[in-house]
Amino acid sequence: QVQLVESGGDLVRPGGSLRLSCAASGSIFSIAVMGWYRQAPGHRELIAAITSDGSTTYADSVKGGFTISRDNAKNAVYLQMNSLKPEDTAVYYCNADARVQLTPRDIYWGQGTQVTVSS
């Protein structure tokens, strides 16, 4: 099984920046896609995703302010968040579309990290 652990959430003032990190561990064979979501009422909102070859996608609400990146050697994904606003306050979750050795691909989730934007 793949385990994901997020870090980097904090209290930050409006206009500030944070970088979230997510490290995957376990008997990983491959990770096709890694992404970041945040909790909205009734669902988790996709913020950004990145494939193993570096292709990215972003939610319209965060284009221009957030940047996703990866380090395949470390099985890690990062989210650089700039110009943060109070409405960005949420629990942010890392996920991975990954394959464990001898098993098909599946979706894995971290436990989340709290981002609070407040003056």
PDB file of C-alpha atoms in Angstrom:
ATOM      1  CA  GLN A   1       0.000   0.000   0.000  1.00  0.00           C
ATOM      2  CA  VAL A   2       1.100   3.573  -0.693  1.00  0.00           C
ATOM      3  CA  GLN A   3       1.181   5.975   2.232  1.00  0.00           C
ATOM      4  CA  LEU A   4       1.084   9.742   1.699  1.00  0.00           C
ATOM      5  CA  VAL A   5       2.093  12.290   4.303  1.00  0.00           C
ATOM      6  CA  GLU A   6       1.497  16.014   3.805  1.00  0.00           C
ATOM      7  CA  SER A   7       3.361  18.806   5.527  1.00  0.00           C
ATOM      8  CA  GLY A   8       3.784  22.559   5.294  1.00  0.00           C
ATOM      9  CA  GLY A   9       0.368  23.800   6.329  1.00  0.00           C
ATOM     10  CA  ASP A  10       0.442  26.803   8.617  1.00  0.00           C
ATOM     11  CA  LEU A  11      -1.162  30.071   9.607  1.00  0.00           C
ATOM     12  CA  VAL A  12      -0.230  32.805   7.137  1.00  0.00           C
ATOM     13  CA  ARG A  13      -1.290  36.396   6.574  1.00  0.00           C
ATOM     14  CA  PRO A  14      -3.205  37.401   3.435  1.00  0.00           C
ATOM     15  CA  GLY A  15      -0.763  37.908   0.588  1.00  0.00           C
ATOM     16  CA  GLY A  16       1.728  35.495   2.080  1.00  0.00           C
ATOM     17  CA  SER A  17       3.089  32.245   0.721  1.00  0.00           C
ATOM     18  CA  LEU A  18       3.360  28.616   1.739  1.00  0.00           C
ATOM     19  CA  ARG A  19       4.828  25.504   0.211  1.00  0.00           C
ATOM     20  CA  LEU A  20       3.086  22.220   0.846  1.00  0.00           C
ATOM     21  CA  SER A  21       4.960  18.948   0.548  1.00  0.00           C
ATOM     22  CA  CYS A  22       3.757  15.391   0.166  1.00  0.00           C
ATOM     23  CA  ALA A  23       5.951  12.327   0.395  1.00  0.00           C
ATOM     24  CA  ALA A  24       4.842   8.893  -0.741  1.00  0.00           C
ATOM     25  CA  SER A  25       6.191   5.712   0.764  1.00  0.00           C
ATOM     26  CA  GLY A  26       5.541   2.006   0.578  1.00  0.00           C
ATOM     27  CA  SER A  27       6.147  -0.710  -1.959  1.00  0.00           C
ATOM     28  CA  ILE A  28       5.716   1.682  -4.870  1.00  0.00           C
ATOM     29  CA  PHE A  29       6.137   0.420  -8.385  1.00  0.00           C
ATOM     30  CA  SER A  30       5.104   3.619 -10.135  1.00  0.00           C
ATOM     31  CA  ILE A  31       3.113   6.820  -9.636  1.00  0.00           C
ATOM     32  CA  ALA A  32       1.269   8.023 -12.712  1.00  0.00           C
ATOM     33  CA  VAL A  33      -0.283  11.199 -11.285  1.00  0.00           C
ATOM     34  CA  MET A  34      -0.008  13.161  -8.069  1.00  0.00           C
ATOM     35  CA  GLY A  35      -2.297  15.985  -7.111  1.00  0.00           C
ATOM     36  CA  TRP A  36      -3.519  18.406  -4.503  1.00  0.00           C
ATOM     37  CA  TYR A  37      -7.120  18.866  -3.383  1.00  0.00           C
ATOM     38  CA  ARG A  38      -8.805  21.001  -0.779  1.00  0.00           C
ATOM     39  CA  GLN A  39     -11.949  20.260   1.136  1.00  0.00           C
ATOM     40  CA  ALA A  40     -15.077  22.097   0.018  1.00  0.00           C
ATOM     41  CA  PRO A  41     -18.631  21.502   1.261  1.00  0.00           C
ATOM     42  CA  GLY A  42     -19.630  18.062   0.058  1.00  0.00           C
ATOM     43  CA  HIS A  43     -16.536  17.345  -2.012  1.00  0.00           C
ATOM     44  CA  ARG A  44     -12.823  17.726  -2.401  1.00  0.00           C
ATOM     45  CA  GLU A  45     -11.883  20.365  -4.952  1.00  0.00           C
ATOM     46  CA  LEU A  46      -9.050  19.597  -7.339  1.00  0.00           C
ATOM     47  CA  ILE A  47      -6.386  22.281  -7.053  1.00  0.00           C
ATOM     48  CA  ALA A  48      -3.608  20.940  -9.253  1.00  0.00           C
ATOM     49  CA  ALA A  49      -2.251  17.701 -10.654  1.00  0.00           C
ATOM     50  CA  ILE A  50       0.970  16.597 -12.285  1.00  0.00           C
ATOM     51  CA  THR A  51       1.819  13.496 -14.295  1.00  0.00           C
ATOM     52  CA  SER A  52       4.980  11.452 -14.169  1.00  0.00           C
ATOM     53  CA  ASP A  53       6.291  13.234 -17.257  1.00  0.00           C
ATOM     54  CA  GLY A  54       5.616  16.694 -15.829  1.00  0.00           C
ATOM     55  CA  SER A  55       2.334  17.694 -17.462  1.00  0.00           C
ATOM     56  CA  THR A  56       0.248  19.889 -15.165  1.00  0.00           C
ATOM     57  CA  THR A  57      -3.309  21.043 -14.738  1.00  0.00           C
ATOM     58  CA  TYR A  58      -4.764  23.675 -12.415  1.00  0.00           C
ATOM     59  CA  ALA A  59      -8.141  24.730 -11.157  1.00  0.00           C
ATOM     60  CA  ASP A  60      -9.221  28.059 -12.627  1.00  0.00           C
ATOM     61  CA  SER A  61      -9.469  29.523  -9.145  1.00  0.00           C
ATOM     62  CA  VAL A  62      -5.739  29.121  -8.472  1.00  0.00           C
ATOM     63  CA  LYS A  63      -4.160  29.725 -11.871  1.00  0.00           C
ATOM     64  CA  GLY A  64      -1.372  32.235 -11.629  1.00  0.00           C
ATOM     65  CA  GLY A  65      -0.964  31.876  -7.885  1.00  0.00           C
ATOM     66  CA  PHE A  66      -0.238  28.207  -7.222  1.00  0.00           C
ATOM     67  CA  THR A  67       2.430  26.010  -8.793  1.00  0.00           C
ATOM     68  CA  ILE A  68       2.678  22.235  -8.567  1.00  0.00           C
ATOM     69  CA  SER A  69       5.968  20.413  -8.960  1.00  0.00           C
ATOM     70  CA  ARG A  70       7.363  16.958  -8.418  1.00  0.00           C
ATOM     71  CA  ASP A  71      10.461  14.985  -7.591  1.00  0.00           C
ATOM     72  CA  ASN A  72      10.068  11.486  -8.943  1.00  0.00           C
ATOM     73  CA  ALA A  73      13.269  10.277  -7.307  1.00  0.00           C
ATOM     74  CA  LYS A  74      11.785  11.125  -3.916  1.00  0.00           C
ATOM     75  CA  ASN A  75       8.189  10.167  -4.767  1.00  0.00           C
ATOM     76  CA  ALA A  76       7.227  13.655  -3.694  1.00  0.00           C
ATOM     77  CA  VAL A  77       4.936  16.415  -4.890  1.00  0.00           C
ATOM     78  CA  TYR A  78       4.868  20.064  -3.853  1.00  0.00           C
ATOM     79  CA  LEU A  79       2.426  22.939  -4.038  1.00  0.00           C
ATOM     80  CA  GLN A  80       3.806  26.466  -3.954  1.00  0.00           C
ATOM     81  CA  MET A  81       1.039  28.844  -2.927  1.00  0.00           C
ATOM     82  CA  ASN A  82       1.575  32.566  -3.425  1.00  0.00           C
ATOM     83  CA  SER A  83      -0.680  35.568  -2.850  1.00  0.00           C
ATOM     84  CA  LEU A  84      -2.808  33.611  -0.440  1.00  0.00           C
ATOM     85  CA  LYS A  85      -6.306  34.826   0.368  1.00  0.00           C
ATOM     86  CA  PRO A  86      -8.625  34.027   3.267  1.00  0.00           C
ATOM     87  CA  GLU A  87     -10.767  31.954   0.916  1.00  0.00           C
ATOM     88  CA  ASP A  88      -7.787  29.639   0.425  1.00  0.00           C
ATOM     89  CA  THR A  89      -8.217  28.478   4.012  1.00  0.00           C
ATOM     90  CA  ALA A  90      -8.872  24.744   3.951  1.00  0.00           C
ATOM     91  CA  VAL A  91      -7.470  21.343   4.675  1.00  0.00           C
ATOM     92  CA  TYR A  92      -5.305  20.392   1.714  1.00  0.00           C
ATOM     93  CA  TYR A  93      -4.976  16.764   0.685  1.00  0.00           C
ATOM     94  CA  CYS A  94      -2.360  15.034  -1.396  1.00  0.00           C
ATOM     95  CA  ASN A  95      -3.336  12.147  -3.609  1.00  0.00           C
ATOM     96  CA  ALA A  96      -1.569   9.734  -5.907  1.00  0.00           C
ATOM     97  CA  ASP A  97      -2.604   7.488  -8.760  1.00  0.00           C
ATOM     98  CA  ALA A  98      -0.060   4.807  -8.047  1.00  0.00           C
ATOM     99  CA  ARG A  99       0.802   1.186  -8.501  1.00  0.00           C
ATOM    100  CA  VAL A 100       2.118  -1.034  -5.760  1.00  0.00           C
ATOM    101  CA  GLN A 101       4.274  -3.936  -6.886  1.00  0.00           C
ATOM    102  CA  LEU A 102       2.176  -6.847  -8.137  1.00  0.00           C
ATOM    103  CA  THR A 103      -1.081  -4.851  -7.926  1.00  0.00           C
ATOM    104  CA  PRO A 104      -3.104  -2.661 -10.324  1.00  0.00           C
ATOM    105  CA  ARG A 105      -3.106   1.112 -10.124  1.00  0.00           C
ATOM    106  CA  ASP A 106      -5.219   2.658  -7.387  1.00  0.00           C
ATOM    107  CA  ILE A 107      -5.896   6.041  -5.773  1.00  0.00           C
ATOM    108  CA  TYR A 108      -4.316   6.902  -2.435  1.00  0.00           C
ATOM    109  CA  TRP A 109      -4.952   9.848  -0.116  1.00  0.00           C
ATOM    110  CA  GLY A 110      -3.028  11.577   2.619  1.00  0.00           C
ATOM    111  CA  GLN A 111      -4.582  12.757   5.868  1.00  0.00           C
ATOM    112  CA  GLY A 112      -4.432  16.445   5.008  1.00  0.00           C
ATOM    113  CA  THR A 113      -2.636  19.536   6.228  1.00  0.00           C
ATOM    114  CA  GLN A 114      -4.348  22.682   7.484  1.00  0.00           C
ATOM    115  CA  VAL A 115      -3.788  25.990   5.722  1.00  0.00           C
ATOM    116  CA  THR A 116      -5.221  29.047   7.433  1.00  0.00           C
ATOM    117  CA  VAL A 117      -5.028  32.500   5.851  1.00  0.00           C
ATOM    118  CA  SER A 118      -5.925  35.206   8.324  1.00  0.00           C
ATOM    119  CA  SER A 119      -4.751  38.583   9.506  1.00  0.00           C
TER     120      SER A 119
END
